[in-house]
Coordinates of C-alpha atoms in Angstrom, one line a residue:
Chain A
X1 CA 22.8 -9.0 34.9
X2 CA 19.6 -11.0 33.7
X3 CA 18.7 -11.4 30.0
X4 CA 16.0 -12.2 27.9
X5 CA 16.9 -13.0 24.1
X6 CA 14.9 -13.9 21.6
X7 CA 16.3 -14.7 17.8
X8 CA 14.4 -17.3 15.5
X9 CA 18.0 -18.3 13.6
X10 CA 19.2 -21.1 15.9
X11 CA 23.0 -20.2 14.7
X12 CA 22.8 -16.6 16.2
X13 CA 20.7 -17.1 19.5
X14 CA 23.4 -19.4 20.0
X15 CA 26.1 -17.1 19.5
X16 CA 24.1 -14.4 21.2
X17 CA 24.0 -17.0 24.4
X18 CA 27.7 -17.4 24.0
X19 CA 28.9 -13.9 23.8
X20 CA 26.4 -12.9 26.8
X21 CA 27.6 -15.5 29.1
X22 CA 30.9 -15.3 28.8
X23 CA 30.6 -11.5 29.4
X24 CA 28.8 -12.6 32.8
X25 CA 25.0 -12.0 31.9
X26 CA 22.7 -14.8 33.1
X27 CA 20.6 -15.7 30.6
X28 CA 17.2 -16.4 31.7
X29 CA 15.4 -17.6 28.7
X30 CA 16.3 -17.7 24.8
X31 CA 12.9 -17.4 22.8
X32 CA 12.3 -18.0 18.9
X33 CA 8.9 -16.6 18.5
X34 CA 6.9 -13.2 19.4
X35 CA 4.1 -14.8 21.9
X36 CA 6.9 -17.0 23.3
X37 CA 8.9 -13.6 24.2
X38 CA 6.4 -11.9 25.4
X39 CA 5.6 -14.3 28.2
X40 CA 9.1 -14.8 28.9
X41 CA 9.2 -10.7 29.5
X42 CA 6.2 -10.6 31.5
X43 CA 7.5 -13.3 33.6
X44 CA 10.8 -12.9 34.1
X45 CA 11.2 -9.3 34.3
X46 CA 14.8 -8.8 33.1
X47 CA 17.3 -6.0 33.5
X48 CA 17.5 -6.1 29.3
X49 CA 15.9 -7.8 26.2
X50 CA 17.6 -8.3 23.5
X51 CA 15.3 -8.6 20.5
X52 CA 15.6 -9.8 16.7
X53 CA 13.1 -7.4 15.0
X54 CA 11.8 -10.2 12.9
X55 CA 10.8 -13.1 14.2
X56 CA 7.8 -16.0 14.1
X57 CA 4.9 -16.1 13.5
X58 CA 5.0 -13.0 11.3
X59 CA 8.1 -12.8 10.1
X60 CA 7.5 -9.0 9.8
X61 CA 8.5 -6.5 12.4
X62 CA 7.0 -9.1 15.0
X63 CA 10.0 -8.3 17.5
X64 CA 9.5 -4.4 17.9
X65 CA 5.8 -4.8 18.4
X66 CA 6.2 -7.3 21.0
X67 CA 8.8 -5.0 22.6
X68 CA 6.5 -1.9 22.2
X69 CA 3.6 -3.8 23.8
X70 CA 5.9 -5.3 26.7
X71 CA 7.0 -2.0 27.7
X72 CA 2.9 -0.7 28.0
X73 CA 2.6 -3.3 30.4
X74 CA 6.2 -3.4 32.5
X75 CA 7.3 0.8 32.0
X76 CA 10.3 1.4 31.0
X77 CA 11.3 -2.5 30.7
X78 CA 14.9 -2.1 28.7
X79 CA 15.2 -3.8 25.4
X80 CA 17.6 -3.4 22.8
X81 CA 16.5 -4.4 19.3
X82 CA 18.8 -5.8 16.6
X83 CA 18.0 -5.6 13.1
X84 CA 19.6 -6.5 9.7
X85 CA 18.3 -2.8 8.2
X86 CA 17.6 0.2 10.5
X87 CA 14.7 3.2 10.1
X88 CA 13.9 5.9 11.7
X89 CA 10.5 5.4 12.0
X90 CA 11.2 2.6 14.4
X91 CA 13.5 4.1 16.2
X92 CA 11.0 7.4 16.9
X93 CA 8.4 4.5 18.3
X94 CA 10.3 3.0 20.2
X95 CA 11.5 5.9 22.3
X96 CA 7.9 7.7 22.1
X97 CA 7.4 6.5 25.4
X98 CA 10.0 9.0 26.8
X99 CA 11.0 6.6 29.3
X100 CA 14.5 5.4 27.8
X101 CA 16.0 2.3 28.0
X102 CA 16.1 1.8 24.3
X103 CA 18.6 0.5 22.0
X104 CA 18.6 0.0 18.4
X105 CA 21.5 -1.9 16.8
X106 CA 22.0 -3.2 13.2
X107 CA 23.1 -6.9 13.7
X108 CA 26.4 -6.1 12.3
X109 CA 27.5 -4.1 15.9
X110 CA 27.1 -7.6 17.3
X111 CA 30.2 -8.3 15.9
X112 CA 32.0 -5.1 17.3
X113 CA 31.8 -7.1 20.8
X114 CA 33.0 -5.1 23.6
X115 CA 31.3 -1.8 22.1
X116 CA 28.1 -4.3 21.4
X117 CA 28.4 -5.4 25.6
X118 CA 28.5 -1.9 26.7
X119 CA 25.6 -1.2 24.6
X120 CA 23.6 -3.7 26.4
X121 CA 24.6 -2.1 29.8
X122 CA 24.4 1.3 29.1
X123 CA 20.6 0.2 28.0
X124 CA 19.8 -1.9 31.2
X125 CA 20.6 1.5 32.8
X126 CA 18.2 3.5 31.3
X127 CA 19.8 5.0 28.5
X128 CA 19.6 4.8 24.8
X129 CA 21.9 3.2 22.3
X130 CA 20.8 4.1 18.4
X131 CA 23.1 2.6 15.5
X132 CA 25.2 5.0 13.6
X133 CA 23.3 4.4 10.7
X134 CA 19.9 6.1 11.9
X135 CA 21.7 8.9 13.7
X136 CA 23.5 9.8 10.6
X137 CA 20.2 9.5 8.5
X138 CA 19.2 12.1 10.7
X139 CA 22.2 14.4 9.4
X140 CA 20.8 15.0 6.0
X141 CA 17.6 16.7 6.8
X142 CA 17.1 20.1 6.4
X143 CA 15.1 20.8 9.4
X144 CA 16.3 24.0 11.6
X145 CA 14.6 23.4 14.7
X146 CA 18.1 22.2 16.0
X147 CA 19.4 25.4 14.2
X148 CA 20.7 26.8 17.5
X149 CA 23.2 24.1 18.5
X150 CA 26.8 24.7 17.1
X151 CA 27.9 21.9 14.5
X152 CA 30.8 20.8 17.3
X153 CA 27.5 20.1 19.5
X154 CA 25.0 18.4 17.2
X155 CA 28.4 16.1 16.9
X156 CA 28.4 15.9 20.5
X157 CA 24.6 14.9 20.4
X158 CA 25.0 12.1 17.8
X159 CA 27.5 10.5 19.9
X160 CA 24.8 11.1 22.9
X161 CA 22.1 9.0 20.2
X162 CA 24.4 6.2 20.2
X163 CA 24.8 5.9 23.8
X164 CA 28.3 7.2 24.1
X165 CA 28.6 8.3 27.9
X166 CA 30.5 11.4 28.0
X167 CA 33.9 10.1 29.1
X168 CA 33.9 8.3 25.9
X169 CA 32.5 11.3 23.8
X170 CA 35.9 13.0 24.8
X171 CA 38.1 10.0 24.3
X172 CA 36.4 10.1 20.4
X173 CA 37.1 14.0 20.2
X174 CA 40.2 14.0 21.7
X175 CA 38.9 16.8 24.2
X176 CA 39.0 16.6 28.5
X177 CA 35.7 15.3 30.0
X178 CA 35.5 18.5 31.6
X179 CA 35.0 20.5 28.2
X180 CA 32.0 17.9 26.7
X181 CA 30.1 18.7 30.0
X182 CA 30.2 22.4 28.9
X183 CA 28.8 21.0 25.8
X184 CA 25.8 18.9 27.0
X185 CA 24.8 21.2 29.1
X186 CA 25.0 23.8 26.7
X187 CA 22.4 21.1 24.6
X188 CA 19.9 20.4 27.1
X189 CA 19.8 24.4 28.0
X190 CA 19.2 25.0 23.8
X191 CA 16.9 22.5 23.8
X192 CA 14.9 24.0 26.7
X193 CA 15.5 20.6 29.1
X194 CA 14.9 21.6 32.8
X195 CA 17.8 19.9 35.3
X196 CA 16.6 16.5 36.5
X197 CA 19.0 13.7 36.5
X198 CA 21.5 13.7 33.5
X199 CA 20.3 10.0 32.5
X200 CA 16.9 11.3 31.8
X201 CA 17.5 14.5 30.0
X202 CA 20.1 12.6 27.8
X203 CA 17.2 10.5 26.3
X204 CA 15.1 13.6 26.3
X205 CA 17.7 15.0 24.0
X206 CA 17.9 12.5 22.1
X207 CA 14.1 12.3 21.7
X208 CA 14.2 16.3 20.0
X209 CA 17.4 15.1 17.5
X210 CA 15.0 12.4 16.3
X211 CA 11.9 14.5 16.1
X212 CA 13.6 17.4 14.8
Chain B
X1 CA -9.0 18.6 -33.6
X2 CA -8.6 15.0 -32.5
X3 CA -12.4 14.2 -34.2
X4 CA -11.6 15.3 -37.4
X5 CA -7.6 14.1 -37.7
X6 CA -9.0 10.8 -36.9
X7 CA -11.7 10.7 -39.5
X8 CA -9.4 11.7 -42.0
X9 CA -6.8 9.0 -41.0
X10 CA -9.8 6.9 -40.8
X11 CA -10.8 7.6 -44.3
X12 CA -7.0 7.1 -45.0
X13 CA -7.3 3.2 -43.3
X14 CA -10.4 2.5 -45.5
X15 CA -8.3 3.5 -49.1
X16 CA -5.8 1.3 -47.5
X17 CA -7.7 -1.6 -46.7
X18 CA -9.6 -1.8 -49.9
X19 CA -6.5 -1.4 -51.6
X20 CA -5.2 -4.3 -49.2
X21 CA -5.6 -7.6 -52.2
X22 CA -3.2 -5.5 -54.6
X23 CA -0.4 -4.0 -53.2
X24 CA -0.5 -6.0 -49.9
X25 CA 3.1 -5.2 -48.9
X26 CA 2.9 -1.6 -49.9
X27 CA -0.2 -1.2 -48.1
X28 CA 0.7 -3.0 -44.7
X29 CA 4.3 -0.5 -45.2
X30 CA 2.2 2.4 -45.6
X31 CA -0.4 1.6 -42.2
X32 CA 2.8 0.8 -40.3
X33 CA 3.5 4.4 -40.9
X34 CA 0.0 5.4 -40.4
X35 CA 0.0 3.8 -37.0
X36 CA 3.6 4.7 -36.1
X37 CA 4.1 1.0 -35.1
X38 CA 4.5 -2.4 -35.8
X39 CA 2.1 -4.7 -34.0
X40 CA 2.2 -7.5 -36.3
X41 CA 0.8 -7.7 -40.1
X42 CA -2.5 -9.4 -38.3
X43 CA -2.8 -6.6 -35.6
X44 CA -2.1 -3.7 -38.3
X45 CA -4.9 -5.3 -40.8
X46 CA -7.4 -5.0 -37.7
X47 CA -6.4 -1.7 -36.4
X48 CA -7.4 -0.6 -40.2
X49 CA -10.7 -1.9 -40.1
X50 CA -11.4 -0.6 -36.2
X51 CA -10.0 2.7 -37.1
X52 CA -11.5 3.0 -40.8
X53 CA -15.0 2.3 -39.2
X54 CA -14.7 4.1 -35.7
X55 CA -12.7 7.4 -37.1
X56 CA -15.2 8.8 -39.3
X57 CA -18.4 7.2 -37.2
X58 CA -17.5 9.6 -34.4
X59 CA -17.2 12.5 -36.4
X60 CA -20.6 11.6 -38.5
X61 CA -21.7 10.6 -35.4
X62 CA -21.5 14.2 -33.8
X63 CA -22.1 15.7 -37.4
X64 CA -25.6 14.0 -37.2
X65 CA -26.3 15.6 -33.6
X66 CA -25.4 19.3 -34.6
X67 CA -27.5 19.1 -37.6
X68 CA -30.3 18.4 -34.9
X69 CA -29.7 22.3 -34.1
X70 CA -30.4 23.1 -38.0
X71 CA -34.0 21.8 -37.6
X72 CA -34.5 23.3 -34.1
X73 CA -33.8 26.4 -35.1
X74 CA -36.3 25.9 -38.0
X75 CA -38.6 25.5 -35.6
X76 CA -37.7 28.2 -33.6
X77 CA -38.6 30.8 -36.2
X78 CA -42.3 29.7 -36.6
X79 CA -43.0 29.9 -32.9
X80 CA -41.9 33.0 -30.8
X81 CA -43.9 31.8 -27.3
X82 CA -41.4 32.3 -24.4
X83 CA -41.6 29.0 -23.2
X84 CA -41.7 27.2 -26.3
X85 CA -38.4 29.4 -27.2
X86 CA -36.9 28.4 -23.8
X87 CA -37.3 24.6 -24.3
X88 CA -35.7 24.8 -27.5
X89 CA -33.2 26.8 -26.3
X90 CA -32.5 24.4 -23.7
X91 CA -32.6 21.2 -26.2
X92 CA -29.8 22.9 -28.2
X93 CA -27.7 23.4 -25.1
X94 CA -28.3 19.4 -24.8
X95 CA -27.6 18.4 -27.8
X96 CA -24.5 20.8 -28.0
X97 CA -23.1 19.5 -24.8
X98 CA -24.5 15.7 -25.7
X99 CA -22.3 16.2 -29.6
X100 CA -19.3 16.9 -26.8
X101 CA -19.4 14.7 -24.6
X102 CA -19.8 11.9 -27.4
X103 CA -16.9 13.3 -29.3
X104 CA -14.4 13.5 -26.6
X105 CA -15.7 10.0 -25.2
X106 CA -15.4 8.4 -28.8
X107 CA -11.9 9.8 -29.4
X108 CA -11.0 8.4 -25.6
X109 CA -12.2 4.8 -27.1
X110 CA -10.5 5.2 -30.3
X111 CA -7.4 5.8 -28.4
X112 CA -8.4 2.9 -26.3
X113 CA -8.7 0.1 -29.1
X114 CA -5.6 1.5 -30.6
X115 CA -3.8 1.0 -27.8
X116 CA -4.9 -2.7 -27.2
X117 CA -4.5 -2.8 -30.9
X118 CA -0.9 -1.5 -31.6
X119 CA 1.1 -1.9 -27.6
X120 CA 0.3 -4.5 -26.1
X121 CA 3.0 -6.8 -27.4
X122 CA 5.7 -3.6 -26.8
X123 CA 4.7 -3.3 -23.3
X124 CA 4.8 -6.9 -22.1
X125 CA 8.2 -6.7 -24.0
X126 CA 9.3 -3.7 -22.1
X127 CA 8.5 -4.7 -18.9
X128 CA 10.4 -8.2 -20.0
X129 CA 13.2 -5.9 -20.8
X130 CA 13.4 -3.9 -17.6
X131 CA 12.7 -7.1 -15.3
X132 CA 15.7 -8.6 -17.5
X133 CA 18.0 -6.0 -16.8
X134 CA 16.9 -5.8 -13.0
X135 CA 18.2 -9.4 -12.6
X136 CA 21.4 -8.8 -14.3
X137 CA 21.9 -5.7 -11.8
X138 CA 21.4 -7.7 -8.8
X139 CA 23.5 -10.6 -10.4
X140 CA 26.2 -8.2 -10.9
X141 CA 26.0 -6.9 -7.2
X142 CA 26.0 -10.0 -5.6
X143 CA 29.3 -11.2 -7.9
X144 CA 31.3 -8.1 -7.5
X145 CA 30.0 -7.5 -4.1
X146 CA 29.0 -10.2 -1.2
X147 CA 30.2 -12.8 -2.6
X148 CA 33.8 -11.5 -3.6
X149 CA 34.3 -10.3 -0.1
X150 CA 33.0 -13.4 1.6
X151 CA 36.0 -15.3 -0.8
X152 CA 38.3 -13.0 0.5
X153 CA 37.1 -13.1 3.7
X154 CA 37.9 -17.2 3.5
X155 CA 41.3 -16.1 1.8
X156 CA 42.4 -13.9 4.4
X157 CA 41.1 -16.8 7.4
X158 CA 43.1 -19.3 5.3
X159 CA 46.2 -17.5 5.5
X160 CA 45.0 -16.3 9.5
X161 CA 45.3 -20.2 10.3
X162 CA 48.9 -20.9 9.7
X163 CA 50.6 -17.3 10.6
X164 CA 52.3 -17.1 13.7
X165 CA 50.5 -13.6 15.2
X166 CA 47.1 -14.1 13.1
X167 CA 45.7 -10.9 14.7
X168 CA 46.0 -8.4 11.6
X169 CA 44.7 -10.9 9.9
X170 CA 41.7 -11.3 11.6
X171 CA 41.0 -8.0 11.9
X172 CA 41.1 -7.6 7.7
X173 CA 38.8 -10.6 7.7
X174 CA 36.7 -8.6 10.6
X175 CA 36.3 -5.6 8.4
X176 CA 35.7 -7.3 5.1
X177 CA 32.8 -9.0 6.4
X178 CA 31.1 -6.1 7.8
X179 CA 31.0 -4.5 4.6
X180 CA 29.7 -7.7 2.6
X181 CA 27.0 -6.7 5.3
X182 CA 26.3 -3.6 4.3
X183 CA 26.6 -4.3 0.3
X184 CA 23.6 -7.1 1.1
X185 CA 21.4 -4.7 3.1
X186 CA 22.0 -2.3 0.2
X187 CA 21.1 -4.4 -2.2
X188 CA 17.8 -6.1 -0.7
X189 CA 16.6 -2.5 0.2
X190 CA 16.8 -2.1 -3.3
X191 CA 14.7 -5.3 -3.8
X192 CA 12.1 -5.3 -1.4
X193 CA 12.7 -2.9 1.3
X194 CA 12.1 -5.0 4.5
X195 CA 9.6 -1.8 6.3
X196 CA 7.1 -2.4 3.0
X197 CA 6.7 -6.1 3.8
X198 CA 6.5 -5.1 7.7
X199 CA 4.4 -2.4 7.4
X200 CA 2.5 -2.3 3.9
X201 CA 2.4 0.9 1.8
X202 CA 1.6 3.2 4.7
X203 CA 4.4 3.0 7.0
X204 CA 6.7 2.6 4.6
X205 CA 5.6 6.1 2.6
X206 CA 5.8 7.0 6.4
X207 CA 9.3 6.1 6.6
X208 CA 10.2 7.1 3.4
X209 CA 9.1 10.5 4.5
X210 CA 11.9 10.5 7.2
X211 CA 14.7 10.0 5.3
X212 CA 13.8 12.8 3.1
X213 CA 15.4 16.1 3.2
X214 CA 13.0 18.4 2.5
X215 CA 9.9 18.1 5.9
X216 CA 6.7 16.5 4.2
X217 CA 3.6 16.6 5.2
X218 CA 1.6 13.2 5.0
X219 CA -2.0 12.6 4.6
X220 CA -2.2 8.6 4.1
X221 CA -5.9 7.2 4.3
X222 CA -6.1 3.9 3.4
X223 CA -7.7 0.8 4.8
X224 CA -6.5 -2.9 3.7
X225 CA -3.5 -3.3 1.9
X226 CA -3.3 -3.8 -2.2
X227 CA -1.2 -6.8 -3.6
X228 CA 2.5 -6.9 -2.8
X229 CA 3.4 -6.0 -6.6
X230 CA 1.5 -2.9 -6.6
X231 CA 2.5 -1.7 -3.3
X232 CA 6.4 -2.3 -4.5
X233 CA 5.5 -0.1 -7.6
X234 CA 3.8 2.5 -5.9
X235 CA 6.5 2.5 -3.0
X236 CA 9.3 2.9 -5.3
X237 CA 7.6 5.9 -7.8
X238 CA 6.9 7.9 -4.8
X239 CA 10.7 7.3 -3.5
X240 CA 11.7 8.3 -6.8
X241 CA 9.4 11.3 -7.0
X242 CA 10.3 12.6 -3.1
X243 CA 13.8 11.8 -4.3
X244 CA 13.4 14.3 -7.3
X245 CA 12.1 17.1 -4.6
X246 CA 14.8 16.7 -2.4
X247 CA 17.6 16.9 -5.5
X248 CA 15.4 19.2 -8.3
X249 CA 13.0 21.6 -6.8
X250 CA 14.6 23.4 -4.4
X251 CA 11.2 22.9 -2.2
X252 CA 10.8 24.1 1.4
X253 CA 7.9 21.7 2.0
X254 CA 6.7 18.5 0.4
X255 CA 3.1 16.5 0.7
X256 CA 2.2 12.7 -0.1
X257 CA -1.8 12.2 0.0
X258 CA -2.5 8.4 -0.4
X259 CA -6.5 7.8 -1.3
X260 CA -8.9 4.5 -2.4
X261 CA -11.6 5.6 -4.1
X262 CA -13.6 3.7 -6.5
X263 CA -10.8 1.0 -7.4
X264 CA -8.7 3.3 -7.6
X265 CA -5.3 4.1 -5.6
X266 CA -4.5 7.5 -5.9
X267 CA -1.1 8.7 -4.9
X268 CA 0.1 12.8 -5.2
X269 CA 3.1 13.7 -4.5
X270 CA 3.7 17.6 -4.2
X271 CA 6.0 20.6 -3.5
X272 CA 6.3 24.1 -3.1
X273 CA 9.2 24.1 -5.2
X274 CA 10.1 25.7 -8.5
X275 CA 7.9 23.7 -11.0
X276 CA 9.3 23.1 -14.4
X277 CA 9.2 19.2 -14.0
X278 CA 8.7 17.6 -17.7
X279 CA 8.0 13.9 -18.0
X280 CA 9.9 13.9 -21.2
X281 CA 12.8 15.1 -20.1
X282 CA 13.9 13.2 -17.3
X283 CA 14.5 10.0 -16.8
X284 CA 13.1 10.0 -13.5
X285 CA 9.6 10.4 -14.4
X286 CA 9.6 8.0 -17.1
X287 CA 10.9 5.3 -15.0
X288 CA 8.1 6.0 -12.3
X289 CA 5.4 6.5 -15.7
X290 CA 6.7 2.6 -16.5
X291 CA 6.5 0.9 -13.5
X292 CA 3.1 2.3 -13.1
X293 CA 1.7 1.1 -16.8
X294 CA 2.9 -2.5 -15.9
X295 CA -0.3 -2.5 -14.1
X296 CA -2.2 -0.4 -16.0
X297 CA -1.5 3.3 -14.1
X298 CA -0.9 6.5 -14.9
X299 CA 1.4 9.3 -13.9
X300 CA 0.1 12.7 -14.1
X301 CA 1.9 15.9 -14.2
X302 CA 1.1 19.5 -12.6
X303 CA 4.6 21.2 -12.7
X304 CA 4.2 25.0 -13.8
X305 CA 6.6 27.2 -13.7
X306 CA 7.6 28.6 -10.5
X307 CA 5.0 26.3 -9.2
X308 CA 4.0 24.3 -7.2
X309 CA 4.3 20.6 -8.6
X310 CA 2.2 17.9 -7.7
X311 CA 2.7 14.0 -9.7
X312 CA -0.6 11.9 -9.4
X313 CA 0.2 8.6 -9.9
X314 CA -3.7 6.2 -10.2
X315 CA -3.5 2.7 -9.9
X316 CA -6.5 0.5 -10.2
X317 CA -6.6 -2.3 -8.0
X318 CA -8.1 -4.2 -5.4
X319 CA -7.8 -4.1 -1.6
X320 CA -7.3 -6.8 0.7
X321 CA -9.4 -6.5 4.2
X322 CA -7.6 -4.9 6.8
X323 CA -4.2 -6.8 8.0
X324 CA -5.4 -8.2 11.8
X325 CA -3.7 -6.9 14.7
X326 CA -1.2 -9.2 16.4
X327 CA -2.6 -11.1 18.8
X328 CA -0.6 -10.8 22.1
X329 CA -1.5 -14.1 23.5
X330 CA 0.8 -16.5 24.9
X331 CA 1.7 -19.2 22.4

């Protein structure tokens, strides 16, 4: 699998280099600046990005905004932001797009390697892989327009937000396979999603949990 | 009335300034009690002059316009043509509304030079105070937090390099260092909050509405961005103030309106709630009322019972031309 990274701290690009390779990505270019990435993404094309959210020559949120503009030229190019602090806001922009492909990781996961790895596939292919920490945020709010799922499926659907697939949704609830499909499909009928491939109407439903 | 309790303390600062050369320390005792503070013996001796002067001046002042009316009215009496009666009439509305507007303008400056006269010293002190403590806070995170689990983290490694399965070990180690991860994010949110610096007061009210409980509507007009310390105070009184709505009102809906009008930045928060808020009750309020007089703001209250309650918090302040776009050239 090809990879773009870009990270301005020489210590972790290196590490991300290290832990990428030796999980058998091929990484195509490391980049320490906004413009430089950029280029690299319109060049190079790759199956995933992984982005620091703050890099040169800002040194504000330079990383998302390259990534946002990247995917308005190349749809649906998969990249998978890490960030020291998470928020929603960013999150909602990065999948407004509705095309998936989107992952959005607290730098701290990196350390949680093999979850962190399959984060990165499950993003090359299309789905969506939100930290914890902004799908719990989402918990607190008193909105009802998600009033109609059961509390046993809005669990099911934050596990969905992180990019759980639903073998491992199971494995976390201790339940068969068989009885989370019941579930999702209960979500994306609730949630009015028409059938079209499962991949699609995961980040769809996802989309309405962070909108709601 | 404000006119007259001022001219009467002002006649009161007079007695005590000409009585200033003979009983100086009885006298300067007696103004501090008059002013209800304790500027300074040179501050006090001046604020007993201004206010001796200025106190009764307004109220002569608007004395002097009313009596205007006495001679009108004179006047009136020896001529009974409709328009003559009309003008005069409308001259005595004028002056009326001029002895007003004067009064309520010269108690506003009285209260003014007062102010410069008798604070200035306590608020720069306060605001030393509260920056003080501030540091201390974070000092006292950083010791207890982040850096006492990164010594355990090297405990735990040191102890991981000589045992013969080191895999528990590392795992401790593992754990303990994602939580001196989380104490730091904690803590700089609390600082700065890395979305203000990305994204200037806007997005981050925008964010800030997110995470809130309670839905809020948003109406945030505001071209250029104001200097990073007001921003920062502004950003953290309307956290504070959407994260009394969420806890206090029992609101179903809340609004933010962000306006620049005039050098001034106007920021309302508001909700549907049950009212009843009281800037001297809470601590709350009087924390977001501080951080806004450190640069010369003011917080507002509209909090009725039963509703709804709206905080205007008004900041004067420059703007800085709007931030330009990144440029998405290859570099």
């Amino acid at each position: 699998m090809r990879v773009v990274i870009a990270e301005d701290l020489a210590l972790l690009r290196d590490g991300l280099i290290r832990l990428l390779t030796t999980h058998g990505f091929e990484v195509l270019e490391a980049v320490d600046n906004g413009p430089m990435l950029l280029a690299a993404l319109l060049k190079h094309r790759p199956d995933v990005a992984v982005i620091d959210v703050r890099l040169p020559p800002t040194h504000t949120d330079e990383g998302l905004r390259v990534a946002l503009e990247a995917r308005r030229r190349v749809k649906g190019l998969p990249v998978l932001i890490l960030s020291q602090y998470v928020e929603q806001l960013y999150a909602r922009e990065l999948l407004s797009d509705r095309s998936g492909g989107i992952g959005y990781l607290l730098k701290d996961r990196v350390g949680d390697v093999e979850q962190f790895v399959e984060s990165v596939r499950s993003v090359a292919a299309g789905g969506t892989a939100l930290d914890s920490e902004v799908v719990s945020q989402l918990l607190t709010r008193r909105d009802d327009r998600l009033a109609a799922l059961t509390p046993r499926e809005r669990e099911v659907l934050a596990m969905m937000a992180e990019g759980l697939s639903n073998q491992a949704i199971a494995g976390k609830l201790v339940v068969t396979d068989k009885a989370i499909g019941k579930h999702t499909s209960n979500i994306f009928a609730k949630l009015g999603l028409p059938p079209d491939d499962d991949l699609n109407r995961r980040v769809m439903a996802v989309l309405a949990y962070l909108e709601s | 009335m404000r006119l007259f309790t001022n001219a009467a303390t002002g006649v009161a600062a007079l007695v005590l300034l000409l009585a200033l050369p003979f009983a100086r320390r009885r006298v300067l005792a007696a103004a501090r009690r008059l002013a209800g503070s304790d500027p300074g013996d040179l501050r006090l001796v001046a604020w007993l002059f201004v206010h001796g002067v200025t106190g009764p001046a307004a109220l002569l002042g608007v004395v002097v316009m009313l009596s205007a009316l006495g001679v009108i009215w004179t006047l009136r009496t020896a001529e009974t043509s409709m328009a003559v009666t009309l003008t005069l009439s409308l001259s005595m509305l004028a002056i009326v509304s001029l002895a007003a507007g004067f009064g309520h303008l010269a108690t506003r400056a009285q209260a003014r030079l007062a102010d410069l006269l008798l604070h200035p010293d306590t608020r720069v002190r306060e605001l030393a105070d509260a920056q003080a403590a501030e540091l201390r806070r974070i000092e006292r995170d950083l010791h207890d937090g982040a850096q006492a689990r990164l010594i355990s983290i090297r405990m735990t490694l040191g102890l991981a390099r000589s045992a013969p399965d080191p895999r528990g070990l590392i795992e401790e180690a593992w754990e303990s260092a994602g939580q001196a991860l989380t104490d730091l994010r904690d803590l700089v949110r609390n600082i700065h909050p890395p979305v203000l610096a990305d994204r200037g007061l806007v997005g981050a009210l925008q964010a800030a509405a997110l995470l809130c409980p309670v839905p809020v509507r948003l109406d945030l007009d505001l071209e250029g961005r104001p200097e990073a310390p007001v921003e920062s105070a502004l950003y953290f009184a309307a956290t504070e103030a959407l994260s009394n709505v969420a806890k206090h009102s029992g609101a179903s809906s809340a609004w933010v309106r962000l306006t620049y009008a005039d050098g001034v930045l106007r920021l309302t928060v508001g909700d549907d709630g049950r009212g009843g808020a009281d800037p001297a009750a809470g601590t709350g309020l009087r924390g977001i009322a501080r951080r806004l007089s450190a640069f010369e703001g003011t917080l507002t209250v509209h909090s009725p019972p039963g509703g709804p309650s709206e905080l205007i918090m008004e900041l004067p302040c420059a703007l800085s031309s709007p931030k330009i776009s990144l440029s998405s050239g290859t570099g």
